mmCIF file with all atom_site columns, C-alpha atoms in Angstrom:
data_model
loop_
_atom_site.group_PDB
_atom_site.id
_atom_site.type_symbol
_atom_site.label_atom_id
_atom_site.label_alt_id
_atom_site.label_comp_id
_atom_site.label_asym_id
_atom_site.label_entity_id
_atom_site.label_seq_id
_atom_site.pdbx_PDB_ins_code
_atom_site.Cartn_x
_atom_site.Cartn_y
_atom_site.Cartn_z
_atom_site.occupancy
_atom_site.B_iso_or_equiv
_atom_site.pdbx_formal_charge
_atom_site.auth_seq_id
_atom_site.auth_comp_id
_atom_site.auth_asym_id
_atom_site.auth_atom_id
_atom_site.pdbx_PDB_model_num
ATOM 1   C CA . UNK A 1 1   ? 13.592  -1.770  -12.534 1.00 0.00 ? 7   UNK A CA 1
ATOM 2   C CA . UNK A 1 2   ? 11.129  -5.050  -12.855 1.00 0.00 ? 8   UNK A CA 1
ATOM 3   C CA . UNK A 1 3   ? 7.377   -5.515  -13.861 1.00 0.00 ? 9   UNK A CA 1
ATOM 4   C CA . UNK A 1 4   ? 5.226   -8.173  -12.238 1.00 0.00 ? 10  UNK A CA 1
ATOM 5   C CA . UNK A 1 5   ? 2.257   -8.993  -14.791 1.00 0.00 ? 11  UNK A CA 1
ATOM 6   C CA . UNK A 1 6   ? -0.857  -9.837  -12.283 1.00 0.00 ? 12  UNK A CA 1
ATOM 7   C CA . UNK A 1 7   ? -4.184  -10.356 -14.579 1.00 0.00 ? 13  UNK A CA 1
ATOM 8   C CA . UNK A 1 8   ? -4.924  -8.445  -17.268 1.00 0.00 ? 14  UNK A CA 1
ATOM 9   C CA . UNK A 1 9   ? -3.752  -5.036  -17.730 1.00 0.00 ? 15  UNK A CA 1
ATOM 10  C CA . UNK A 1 10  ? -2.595  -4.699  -14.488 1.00 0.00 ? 16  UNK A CA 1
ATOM 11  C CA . UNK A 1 11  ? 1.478   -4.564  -13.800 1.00 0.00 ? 17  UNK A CA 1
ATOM 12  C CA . UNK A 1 12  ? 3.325   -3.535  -10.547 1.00 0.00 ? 18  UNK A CA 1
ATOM 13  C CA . UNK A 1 13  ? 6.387   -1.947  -11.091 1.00 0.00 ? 19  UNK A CA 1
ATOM 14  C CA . UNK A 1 14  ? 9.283   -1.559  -8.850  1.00 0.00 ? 20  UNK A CA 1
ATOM 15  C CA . UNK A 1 15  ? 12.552  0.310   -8.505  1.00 0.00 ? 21  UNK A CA 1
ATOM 16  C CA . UNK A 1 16  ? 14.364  -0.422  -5.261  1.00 0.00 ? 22  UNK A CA 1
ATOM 17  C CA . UNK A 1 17  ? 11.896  -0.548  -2.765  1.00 0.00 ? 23  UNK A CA 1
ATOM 18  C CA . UNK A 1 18  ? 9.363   1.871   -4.293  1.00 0.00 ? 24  UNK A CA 1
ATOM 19  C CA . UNK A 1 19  ? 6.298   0.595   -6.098  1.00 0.00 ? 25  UNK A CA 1
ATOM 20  C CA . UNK A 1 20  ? 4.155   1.591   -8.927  1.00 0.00 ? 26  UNK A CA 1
ATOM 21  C CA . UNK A 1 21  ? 0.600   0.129   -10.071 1.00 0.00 ? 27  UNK A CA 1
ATOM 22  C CA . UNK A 1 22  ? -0.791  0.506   -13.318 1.00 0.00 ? 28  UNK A CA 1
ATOM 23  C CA . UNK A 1 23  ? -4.505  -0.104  -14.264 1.00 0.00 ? 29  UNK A CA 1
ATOM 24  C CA . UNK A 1 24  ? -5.567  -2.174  -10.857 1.00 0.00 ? 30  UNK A CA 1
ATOM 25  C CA . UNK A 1 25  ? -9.013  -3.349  -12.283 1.00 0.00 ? 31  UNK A CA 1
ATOM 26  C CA . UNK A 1 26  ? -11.633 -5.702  -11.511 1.00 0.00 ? 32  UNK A CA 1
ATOM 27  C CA . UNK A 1 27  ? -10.426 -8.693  -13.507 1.00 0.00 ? 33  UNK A CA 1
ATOM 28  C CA . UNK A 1 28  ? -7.340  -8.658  -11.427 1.00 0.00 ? 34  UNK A CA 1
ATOM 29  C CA . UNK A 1 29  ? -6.632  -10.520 -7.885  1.00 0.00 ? 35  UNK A CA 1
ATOM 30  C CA . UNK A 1 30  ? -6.422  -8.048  -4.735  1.00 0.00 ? 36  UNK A CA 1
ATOM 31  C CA . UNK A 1 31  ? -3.291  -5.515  -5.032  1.00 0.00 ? 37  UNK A CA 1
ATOM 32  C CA . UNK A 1 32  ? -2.072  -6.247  -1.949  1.00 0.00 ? 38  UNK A CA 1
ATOM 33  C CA . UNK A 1 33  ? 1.205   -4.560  -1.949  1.00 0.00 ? 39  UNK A CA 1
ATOM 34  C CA . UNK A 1 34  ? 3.369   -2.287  0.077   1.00 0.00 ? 40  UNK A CA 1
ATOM 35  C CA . UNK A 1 35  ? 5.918   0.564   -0.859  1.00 0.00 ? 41  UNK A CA 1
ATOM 36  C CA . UNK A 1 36  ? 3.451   1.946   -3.381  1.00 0.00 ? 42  UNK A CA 1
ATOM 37  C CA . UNK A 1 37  ? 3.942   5.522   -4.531  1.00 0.00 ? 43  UNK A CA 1
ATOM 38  C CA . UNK A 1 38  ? 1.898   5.764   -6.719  1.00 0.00 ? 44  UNK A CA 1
ATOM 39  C CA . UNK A 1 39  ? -1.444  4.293   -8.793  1.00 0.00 ? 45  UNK A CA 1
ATOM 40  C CA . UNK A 1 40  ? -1.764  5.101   -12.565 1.00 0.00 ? 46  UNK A CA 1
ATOM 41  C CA . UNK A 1 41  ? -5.167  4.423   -14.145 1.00 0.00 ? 47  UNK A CA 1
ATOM 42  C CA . UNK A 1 42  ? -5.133  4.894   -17.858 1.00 0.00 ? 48  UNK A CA 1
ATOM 43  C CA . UNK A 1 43  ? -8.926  5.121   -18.447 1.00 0.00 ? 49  UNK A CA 1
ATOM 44  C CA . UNK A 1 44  ? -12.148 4.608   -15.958 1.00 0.00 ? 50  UNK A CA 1
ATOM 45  C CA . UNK A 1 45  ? -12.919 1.419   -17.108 1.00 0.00 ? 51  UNK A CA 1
ATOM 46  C CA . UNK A 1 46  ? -13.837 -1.270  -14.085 1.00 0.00 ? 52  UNK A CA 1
ATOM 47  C CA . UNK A 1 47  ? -11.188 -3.909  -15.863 1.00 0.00 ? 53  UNK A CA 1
ATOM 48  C CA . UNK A 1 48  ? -8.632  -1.313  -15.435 1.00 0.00 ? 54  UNK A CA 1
ATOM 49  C CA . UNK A 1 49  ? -9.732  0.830   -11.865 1.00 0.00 ? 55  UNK A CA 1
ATOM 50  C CA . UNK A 1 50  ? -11.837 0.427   -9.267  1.00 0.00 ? 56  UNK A CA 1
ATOM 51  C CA . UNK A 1 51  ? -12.178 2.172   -6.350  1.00 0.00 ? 57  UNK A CA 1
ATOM 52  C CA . UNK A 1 52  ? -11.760 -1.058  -4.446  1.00 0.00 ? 58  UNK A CA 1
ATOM 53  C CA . UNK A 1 53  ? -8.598  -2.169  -5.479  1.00 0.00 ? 59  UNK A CA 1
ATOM 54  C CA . UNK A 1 54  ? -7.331  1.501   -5.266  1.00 0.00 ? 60  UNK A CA 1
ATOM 55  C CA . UNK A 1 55  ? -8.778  1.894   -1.933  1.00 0.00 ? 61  UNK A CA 1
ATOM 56  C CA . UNK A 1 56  ? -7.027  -1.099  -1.128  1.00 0.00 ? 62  UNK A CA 1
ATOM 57  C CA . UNK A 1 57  ? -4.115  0.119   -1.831  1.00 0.00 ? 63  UNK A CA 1
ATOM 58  C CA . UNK A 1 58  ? -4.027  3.107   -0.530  1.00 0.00 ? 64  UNK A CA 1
ATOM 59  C CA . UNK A 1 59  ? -4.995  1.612   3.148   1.00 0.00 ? 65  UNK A CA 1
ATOM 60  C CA . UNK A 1 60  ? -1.424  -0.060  2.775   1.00 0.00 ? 66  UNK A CA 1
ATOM 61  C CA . UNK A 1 61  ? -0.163  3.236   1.656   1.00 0.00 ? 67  UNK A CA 1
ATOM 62  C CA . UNK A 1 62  ? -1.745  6.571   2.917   1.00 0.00 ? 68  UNK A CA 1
ATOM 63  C CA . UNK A 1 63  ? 0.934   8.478   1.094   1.00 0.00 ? 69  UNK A CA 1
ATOM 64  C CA . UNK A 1 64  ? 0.810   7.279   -2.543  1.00 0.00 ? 70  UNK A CA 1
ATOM 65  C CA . UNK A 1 65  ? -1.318  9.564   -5.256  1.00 0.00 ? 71  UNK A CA 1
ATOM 66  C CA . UNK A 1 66  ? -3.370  8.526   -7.986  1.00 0.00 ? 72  UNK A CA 1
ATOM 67  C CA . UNK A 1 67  ? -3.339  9.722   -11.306 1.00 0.00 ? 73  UNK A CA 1
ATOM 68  C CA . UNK A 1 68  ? -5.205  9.349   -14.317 1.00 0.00 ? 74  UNK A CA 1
ATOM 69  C CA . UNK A 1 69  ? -7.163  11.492  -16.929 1.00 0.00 ? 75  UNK A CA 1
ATOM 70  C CA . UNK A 1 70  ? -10.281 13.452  -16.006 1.00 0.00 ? 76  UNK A CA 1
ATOM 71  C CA . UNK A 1 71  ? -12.846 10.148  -16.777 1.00 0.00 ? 77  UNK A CA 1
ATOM 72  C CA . UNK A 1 72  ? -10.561 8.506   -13.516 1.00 0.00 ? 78  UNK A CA 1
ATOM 73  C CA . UNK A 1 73  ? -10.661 11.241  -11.451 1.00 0.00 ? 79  UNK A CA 1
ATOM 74  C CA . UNK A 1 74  ? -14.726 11.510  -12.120 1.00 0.00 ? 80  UNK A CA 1
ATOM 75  C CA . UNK A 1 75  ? -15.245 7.487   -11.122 1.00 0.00 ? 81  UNK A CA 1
ATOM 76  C CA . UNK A 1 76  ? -13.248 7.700   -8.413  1.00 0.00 ? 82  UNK A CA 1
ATOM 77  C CA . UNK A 1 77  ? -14.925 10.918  -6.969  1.00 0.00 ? 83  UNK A CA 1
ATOM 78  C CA . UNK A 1 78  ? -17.460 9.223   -4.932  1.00 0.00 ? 84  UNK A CA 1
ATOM 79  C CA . UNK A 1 79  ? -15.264 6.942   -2.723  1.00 0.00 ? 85  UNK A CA 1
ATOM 80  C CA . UNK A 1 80  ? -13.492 10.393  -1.813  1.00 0.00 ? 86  UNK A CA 1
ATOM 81  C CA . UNK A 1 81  ? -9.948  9.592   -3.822  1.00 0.00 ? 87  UNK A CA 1
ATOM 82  C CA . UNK A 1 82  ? -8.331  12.288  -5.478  1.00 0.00 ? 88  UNK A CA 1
ATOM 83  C CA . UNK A 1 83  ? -6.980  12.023  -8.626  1.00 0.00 ? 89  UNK A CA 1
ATOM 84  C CA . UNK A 1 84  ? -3.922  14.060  -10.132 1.00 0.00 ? 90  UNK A CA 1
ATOM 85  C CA . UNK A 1 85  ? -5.546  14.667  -13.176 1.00 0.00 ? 91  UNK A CA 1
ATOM 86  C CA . UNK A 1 86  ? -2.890  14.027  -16.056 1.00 0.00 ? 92  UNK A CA 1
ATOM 87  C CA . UNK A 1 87  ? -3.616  14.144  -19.953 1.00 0.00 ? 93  UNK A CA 1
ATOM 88  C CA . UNK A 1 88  ? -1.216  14.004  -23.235 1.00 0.00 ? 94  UNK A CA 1
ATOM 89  C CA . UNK A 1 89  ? 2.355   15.867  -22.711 1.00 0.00 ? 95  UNK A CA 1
ATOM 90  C CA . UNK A 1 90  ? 2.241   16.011  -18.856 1.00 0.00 ? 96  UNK A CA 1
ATOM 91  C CA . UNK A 1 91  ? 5.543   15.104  -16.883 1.00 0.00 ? 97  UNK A CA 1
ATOM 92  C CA . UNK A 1 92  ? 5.328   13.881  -13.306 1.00 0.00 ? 98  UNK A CA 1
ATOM 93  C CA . UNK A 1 93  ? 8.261   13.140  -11.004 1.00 0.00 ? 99  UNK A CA 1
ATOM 94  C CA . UNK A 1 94  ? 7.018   9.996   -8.058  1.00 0.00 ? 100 UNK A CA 1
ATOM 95  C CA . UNK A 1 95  ? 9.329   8.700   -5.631  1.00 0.00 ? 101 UNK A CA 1
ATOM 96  C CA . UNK A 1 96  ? 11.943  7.534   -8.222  1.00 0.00 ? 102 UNK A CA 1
ATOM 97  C CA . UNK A 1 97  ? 9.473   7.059   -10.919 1.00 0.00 ? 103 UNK A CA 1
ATOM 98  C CA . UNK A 1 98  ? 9.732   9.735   -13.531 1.00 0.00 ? 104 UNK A CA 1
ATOM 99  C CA . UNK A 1 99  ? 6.226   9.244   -15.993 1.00 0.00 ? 105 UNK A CA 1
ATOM 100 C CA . UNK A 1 100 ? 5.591   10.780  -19.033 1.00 0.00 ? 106 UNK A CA 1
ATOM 101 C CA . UNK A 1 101 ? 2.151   10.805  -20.560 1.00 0.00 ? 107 UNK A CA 1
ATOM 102 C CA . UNK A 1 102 ? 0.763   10.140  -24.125 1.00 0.00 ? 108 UNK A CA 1
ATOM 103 C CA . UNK A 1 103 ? -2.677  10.267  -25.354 1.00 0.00 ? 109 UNK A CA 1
ATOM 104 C CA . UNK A 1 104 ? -6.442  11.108  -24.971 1.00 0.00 ? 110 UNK A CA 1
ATOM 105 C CA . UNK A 1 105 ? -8.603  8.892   -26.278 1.00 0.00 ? 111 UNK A CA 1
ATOM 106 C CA . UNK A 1 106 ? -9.725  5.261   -25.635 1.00 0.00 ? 112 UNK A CA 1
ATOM 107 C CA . UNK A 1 107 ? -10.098 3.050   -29.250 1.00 0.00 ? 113 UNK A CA 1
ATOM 108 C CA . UNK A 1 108 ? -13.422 2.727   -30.026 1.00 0.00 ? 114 UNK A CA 1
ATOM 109 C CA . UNK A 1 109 ? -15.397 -0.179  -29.433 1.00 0.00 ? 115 UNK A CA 1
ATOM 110 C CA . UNK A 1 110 ? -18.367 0.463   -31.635 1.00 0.00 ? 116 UNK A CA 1
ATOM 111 C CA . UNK A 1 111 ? -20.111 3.906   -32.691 1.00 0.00 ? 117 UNK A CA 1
ATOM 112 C CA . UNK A 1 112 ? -22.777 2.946   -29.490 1.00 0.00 ? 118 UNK A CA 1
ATOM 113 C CA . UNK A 1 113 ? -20.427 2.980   -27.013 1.00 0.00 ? 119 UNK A CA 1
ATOM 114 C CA . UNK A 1 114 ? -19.143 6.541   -25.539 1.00 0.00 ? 120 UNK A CA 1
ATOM 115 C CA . UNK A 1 115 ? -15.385 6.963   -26.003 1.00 0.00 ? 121 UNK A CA 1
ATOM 116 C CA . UNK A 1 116 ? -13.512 7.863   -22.595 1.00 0.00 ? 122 UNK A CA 1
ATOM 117 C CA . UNK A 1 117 ? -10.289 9.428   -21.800 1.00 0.00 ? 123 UNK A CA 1
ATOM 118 C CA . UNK A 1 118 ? -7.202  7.239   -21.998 1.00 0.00 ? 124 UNK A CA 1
ATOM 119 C CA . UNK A 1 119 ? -3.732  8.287   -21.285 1.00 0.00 ? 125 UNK A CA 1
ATOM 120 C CA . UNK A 1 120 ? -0.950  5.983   -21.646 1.00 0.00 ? 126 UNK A CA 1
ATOM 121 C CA . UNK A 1 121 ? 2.341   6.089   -19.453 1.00 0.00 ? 127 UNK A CA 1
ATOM 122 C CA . UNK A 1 122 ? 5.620   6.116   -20.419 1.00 0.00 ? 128 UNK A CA 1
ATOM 123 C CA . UNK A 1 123 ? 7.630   4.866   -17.015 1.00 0.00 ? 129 UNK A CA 1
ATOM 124 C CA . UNK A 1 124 ? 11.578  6.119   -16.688 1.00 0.00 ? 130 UNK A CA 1
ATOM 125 C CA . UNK A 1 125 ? 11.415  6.400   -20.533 1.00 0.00 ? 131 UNK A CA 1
ATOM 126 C CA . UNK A 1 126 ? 11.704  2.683   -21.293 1.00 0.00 ? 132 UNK A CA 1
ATOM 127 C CA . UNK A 1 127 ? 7.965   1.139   -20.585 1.00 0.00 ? 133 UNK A CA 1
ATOM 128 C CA . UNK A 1 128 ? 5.102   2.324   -22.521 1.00 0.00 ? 134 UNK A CA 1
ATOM 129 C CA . UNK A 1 129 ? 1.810   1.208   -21.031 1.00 0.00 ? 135 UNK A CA 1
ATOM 130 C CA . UNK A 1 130 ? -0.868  2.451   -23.274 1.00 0.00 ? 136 UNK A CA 1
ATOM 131 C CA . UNK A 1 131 ? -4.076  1.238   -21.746 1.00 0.00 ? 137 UNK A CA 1
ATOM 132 C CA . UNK A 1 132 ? -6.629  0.679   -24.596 1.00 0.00 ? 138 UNK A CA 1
ATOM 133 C CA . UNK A 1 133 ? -5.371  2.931   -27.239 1.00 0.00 ? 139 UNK A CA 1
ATOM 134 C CA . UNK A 1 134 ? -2.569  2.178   -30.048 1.00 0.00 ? 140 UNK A CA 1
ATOM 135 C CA . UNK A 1 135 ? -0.733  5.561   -29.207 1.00 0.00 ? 141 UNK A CA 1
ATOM 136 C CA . UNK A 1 136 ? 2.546   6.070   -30.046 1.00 0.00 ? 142 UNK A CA 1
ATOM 137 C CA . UNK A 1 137 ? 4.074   7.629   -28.371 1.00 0.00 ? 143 UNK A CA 1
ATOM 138 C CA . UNK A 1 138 ? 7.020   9.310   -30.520 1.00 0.00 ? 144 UNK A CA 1
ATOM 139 C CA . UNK A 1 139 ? 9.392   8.257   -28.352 1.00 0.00 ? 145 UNK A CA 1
ATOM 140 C CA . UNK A 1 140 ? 11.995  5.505   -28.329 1.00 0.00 ? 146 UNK A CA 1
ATOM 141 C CA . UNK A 1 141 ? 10.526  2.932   -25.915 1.00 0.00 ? 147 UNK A CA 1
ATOM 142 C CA . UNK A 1 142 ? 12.353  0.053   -24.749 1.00 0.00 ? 148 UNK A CA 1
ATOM 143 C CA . UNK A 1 143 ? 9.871   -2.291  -23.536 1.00 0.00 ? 149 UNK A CA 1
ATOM 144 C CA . UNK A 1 144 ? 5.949   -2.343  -24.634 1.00 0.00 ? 150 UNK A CA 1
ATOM 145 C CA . UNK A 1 145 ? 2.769   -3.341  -22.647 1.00 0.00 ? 151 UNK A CA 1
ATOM 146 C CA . UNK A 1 146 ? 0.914   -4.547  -25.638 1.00 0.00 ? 152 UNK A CA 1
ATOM 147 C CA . UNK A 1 147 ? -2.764  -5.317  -25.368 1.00 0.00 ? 153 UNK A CA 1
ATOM 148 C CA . UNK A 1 148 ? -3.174  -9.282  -26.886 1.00 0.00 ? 154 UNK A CA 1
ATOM 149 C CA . UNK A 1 149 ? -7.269  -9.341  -26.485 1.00 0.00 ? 155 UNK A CA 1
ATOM 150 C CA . UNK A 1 150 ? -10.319 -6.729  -26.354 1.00 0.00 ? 156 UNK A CA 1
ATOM 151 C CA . UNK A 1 151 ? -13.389 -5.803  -28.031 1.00 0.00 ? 157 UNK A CA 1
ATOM 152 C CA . UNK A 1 152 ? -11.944 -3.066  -29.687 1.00 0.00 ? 158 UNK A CA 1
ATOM 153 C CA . UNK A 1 153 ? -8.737  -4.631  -30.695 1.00 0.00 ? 159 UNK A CA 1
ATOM 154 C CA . UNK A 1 154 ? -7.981  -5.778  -34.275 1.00 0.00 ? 160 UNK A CA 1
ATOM 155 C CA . UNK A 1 155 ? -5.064  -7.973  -34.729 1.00 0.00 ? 161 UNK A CA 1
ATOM 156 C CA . UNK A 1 156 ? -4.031  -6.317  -38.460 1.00 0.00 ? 162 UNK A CA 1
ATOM 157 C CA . UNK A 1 157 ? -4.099  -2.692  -36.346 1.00 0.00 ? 163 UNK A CA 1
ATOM 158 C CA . UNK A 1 158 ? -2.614  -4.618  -33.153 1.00 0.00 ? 164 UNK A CA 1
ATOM 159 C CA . UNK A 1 159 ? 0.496   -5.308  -35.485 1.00 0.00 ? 165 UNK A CA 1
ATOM 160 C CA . UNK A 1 160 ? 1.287   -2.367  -37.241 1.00 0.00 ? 166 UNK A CA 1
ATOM 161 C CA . UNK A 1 161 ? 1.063   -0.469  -34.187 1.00 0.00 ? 167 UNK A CA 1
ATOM 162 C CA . UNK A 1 162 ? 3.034   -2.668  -32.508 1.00 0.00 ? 168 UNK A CA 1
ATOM 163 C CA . UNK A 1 163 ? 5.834   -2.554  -35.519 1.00 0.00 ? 169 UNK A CA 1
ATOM 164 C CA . UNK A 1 164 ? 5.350   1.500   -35.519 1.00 0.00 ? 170 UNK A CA 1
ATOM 165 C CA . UNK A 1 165 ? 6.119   1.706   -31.975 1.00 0.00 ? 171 UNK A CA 1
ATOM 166 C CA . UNK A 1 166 ? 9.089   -0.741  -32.369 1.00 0.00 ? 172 UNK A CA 1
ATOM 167 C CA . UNK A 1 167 ? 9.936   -1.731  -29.010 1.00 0.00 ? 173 UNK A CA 1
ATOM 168 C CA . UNK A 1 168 ? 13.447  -3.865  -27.907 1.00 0.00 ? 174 UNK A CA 1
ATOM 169 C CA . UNK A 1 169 ? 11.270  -6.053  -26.125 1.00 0.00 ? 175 UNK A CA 1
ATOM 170 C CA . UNK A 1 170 ? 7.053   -6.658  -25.109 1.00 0.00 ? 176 UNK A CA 1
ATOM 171 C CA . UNK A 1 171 ? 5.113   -8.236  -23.432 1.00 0.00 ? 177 UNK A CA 1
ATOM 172 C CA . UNK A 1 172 ? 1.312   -9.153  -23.907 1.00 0.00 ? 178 UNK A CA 1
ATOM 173 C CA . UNK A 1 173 ? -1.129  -7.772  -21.545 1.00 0.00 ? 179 UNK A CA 1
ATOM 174 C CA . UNK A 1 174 ? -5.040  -7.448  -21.457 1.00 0.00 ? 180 UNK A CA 1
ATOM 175 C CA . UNK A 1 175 ? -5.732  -11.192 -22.174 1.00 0.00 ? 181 UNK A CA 1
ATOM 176 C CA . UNK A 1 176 ? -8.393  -11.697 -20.118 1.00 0.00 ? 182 UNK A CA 1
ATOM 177 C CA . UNK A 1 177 ? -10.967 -11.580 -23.122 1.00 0.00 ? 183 UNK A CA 1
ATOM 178 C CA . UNK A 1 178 ? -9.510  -14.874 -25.091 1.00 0.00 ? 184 UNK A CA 1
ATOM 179 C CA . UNK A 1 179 ? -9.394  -18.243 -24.222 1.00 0.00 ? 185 UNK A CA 1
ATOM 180 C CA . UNK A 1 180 ? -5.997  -20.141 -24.329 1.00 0.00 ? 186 UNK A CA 1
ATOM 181 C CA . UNK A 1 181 ? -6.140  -21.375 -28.099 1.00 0.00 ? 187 UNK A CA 1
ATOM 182 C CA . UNK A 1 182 ? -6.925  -17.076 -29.080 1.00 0.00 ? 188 UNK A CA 1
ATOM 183 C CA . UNK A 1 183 ? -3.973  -15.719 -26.832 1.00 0.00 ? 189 UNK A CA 1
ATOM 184 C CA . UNK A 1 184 ? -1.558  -18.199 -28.596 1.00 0.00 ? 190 UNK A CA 1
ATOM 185 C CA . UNK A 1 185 ? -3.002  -17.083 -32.075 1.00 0.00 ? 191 UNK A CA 1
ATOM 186 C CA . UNK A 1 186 ? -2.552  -13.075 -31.240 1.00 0.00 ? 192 UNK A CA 1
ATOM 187 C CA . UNK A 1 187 ? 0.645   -13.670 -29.325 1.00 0.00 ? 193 UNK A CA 1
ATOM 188 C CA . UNK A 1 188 ? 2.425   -15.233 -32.441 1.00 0.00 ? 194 UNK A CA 1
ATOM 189 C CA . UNK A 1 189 ? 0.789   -12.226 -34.290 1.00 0.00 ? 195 UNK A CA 1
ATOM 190 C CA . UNK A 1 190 ? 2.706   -9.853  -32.408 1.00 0.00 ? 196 UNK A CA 1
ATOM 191 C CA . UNK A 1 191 ? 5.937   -11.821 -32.560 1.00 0.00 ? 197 UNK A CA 1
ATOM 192 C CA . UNK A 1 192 ? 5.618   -11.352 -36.014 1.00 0.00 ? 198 UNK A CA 1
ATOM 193 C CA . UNK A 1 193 ? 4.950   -7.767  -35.701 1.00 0.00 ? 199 UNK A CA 1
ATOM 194 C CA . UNK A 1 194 ? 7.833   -7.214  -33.543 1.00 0.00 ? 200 UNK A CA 1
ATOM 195 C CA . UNK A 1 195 ? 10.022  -8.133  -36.294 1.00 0.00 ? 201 UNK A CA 1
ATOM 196 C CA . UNK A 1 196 ? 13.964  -8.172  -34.567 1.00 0.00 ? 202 UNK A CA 1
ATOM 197 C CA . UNK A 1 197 ? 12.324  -7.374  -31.291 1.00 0.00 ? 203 UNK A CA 1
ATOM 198 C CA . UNK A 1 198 ? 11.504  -10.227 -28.785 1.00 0.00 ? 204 UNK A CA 1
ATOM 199 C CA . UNK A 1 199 ? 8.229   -11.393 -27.326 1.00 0.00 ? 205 UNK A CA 1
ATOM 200 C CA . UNK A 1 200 ? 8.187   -12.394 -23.809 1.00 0.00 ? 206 UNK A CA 1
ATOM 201 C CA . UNK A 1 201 ? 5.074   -14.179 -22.566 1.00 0.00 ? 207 UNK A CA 1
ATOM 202 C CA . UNK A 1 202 ? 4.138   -13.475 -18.753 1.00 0.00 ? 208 UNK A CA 1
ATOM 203 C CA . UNK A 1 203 ? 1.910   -15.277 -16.974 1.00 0.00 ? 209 UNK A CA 1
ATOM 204 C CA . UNK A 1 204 ? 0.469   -13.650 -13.962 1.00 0.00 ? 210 UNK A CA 1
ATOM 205 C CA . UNK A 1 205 ? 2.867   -13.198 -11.013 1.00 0.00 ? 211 UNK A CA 1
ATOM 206 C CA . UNK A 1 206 ? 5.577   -13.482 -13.584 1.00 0.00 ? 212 UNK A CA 1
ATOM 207 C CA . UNK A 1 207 ? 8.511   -10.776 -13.322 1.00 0.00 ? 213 UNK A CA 1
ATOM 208 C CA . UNK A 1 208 ? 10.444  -9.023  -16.236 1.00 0.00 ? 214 UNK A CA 1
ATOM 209 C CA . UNK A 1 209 ? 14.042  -7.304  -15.555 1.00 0.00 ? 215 UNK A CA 1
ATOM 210 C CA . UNK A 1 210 ? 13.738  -3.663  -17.527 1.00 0.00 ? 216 UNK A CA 1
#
């Protein structure tokens, strides 16, 4: 199995010559891809789904489903796209993708702003992808999407979830809201949070062997 990182908190997974896209969202380039079964939106947020890029993909391939929690399924409604509504302890079998779900809730941003559904995907039991939560997932997990930037992110929270978790390896995702000197700074925060583990730093279009 490998990862392409694309921008932000979007990451294309494949396993032979099947496909799997998490969180294709407005700050990322086009998904133009083919061999996709299936689309994973953790939350409803436009920096994570759009109907769009998920339209997009789908016109390259009819047969893939969508899945998501209920706030997905609800934003994706009016461009006609159904959504296999998943939540926290669901088990789904795609292609040769086996996902496991974990959580409900996005973090919150500030007591103004409504808190959506967010449910994070465990892929073949060895990549957690949270979206914008710090679930863990209870789990061993392998490798770890970890969120390096957003406006509900705190690094001191960032690190001890990422040391609670305690993946092998991770990677930083969800950058999109620092500038270069900022992603450096929380990058060598979660390093240190990693403790034994390794950080590997992908740029966009970059590939990781899982």
């Amino acid at each position: 199995m490998e990862v392409t990182k694309l921008e932000h908190a979007c990451q294309v997974v494949r396993s032979g010559n099947a496909r799997l896209v998490l969180d294709p969202g407005e700050f990322t380039r086009p998904v133009e891809v083919t061999g996709v079964v299936a689309v994973v939106a953790t939350h409803q947020h436009p920096d994570h789904v759009t109907a769009e890029q998920v339209s997009r993909i789908l016109a390259r391939n009819p047969d893939a489903v969508v899945l998501g929690p209920p706030g997905v399924a609800t934003v994706l409604a009016d461009a006609g796209i159904t959504v296999d509504v998943v939540t926290d302890g669901d088990h789904r079998e795609v292609g040769p993708f086996t996902l496991d779900f974990h959580g409900t809730r996005h973090n919150v941003i500030h007591a103004s702003v409504p808190v959506v559904d967010n449910t994070g995907v465990l892929v073949d039991g060895r990549l957690f992808h949270p979206g914008d939560a710090y679930t863990v997932p209870g789990v061993p997990v392998e490798v770890l999407a970890a969120p390096v930037g957003a406006p509900w992110l705190k690094v001191a929270e960032m690190m001890d979830w990422i040391a609670a978790v305690a993946p092998r390896r991770a990677y930083p995702i969800h950058e999109a809201t620092l500038s270069a000197v900022g992603f450096a700074m929380h990058t060598g925060r979660q390093r240190e949070a990693l403790g034994d583990g390794e950080l590997v730093v992908l740029q966009p279009g970059d590939v990781l062997q899982v």
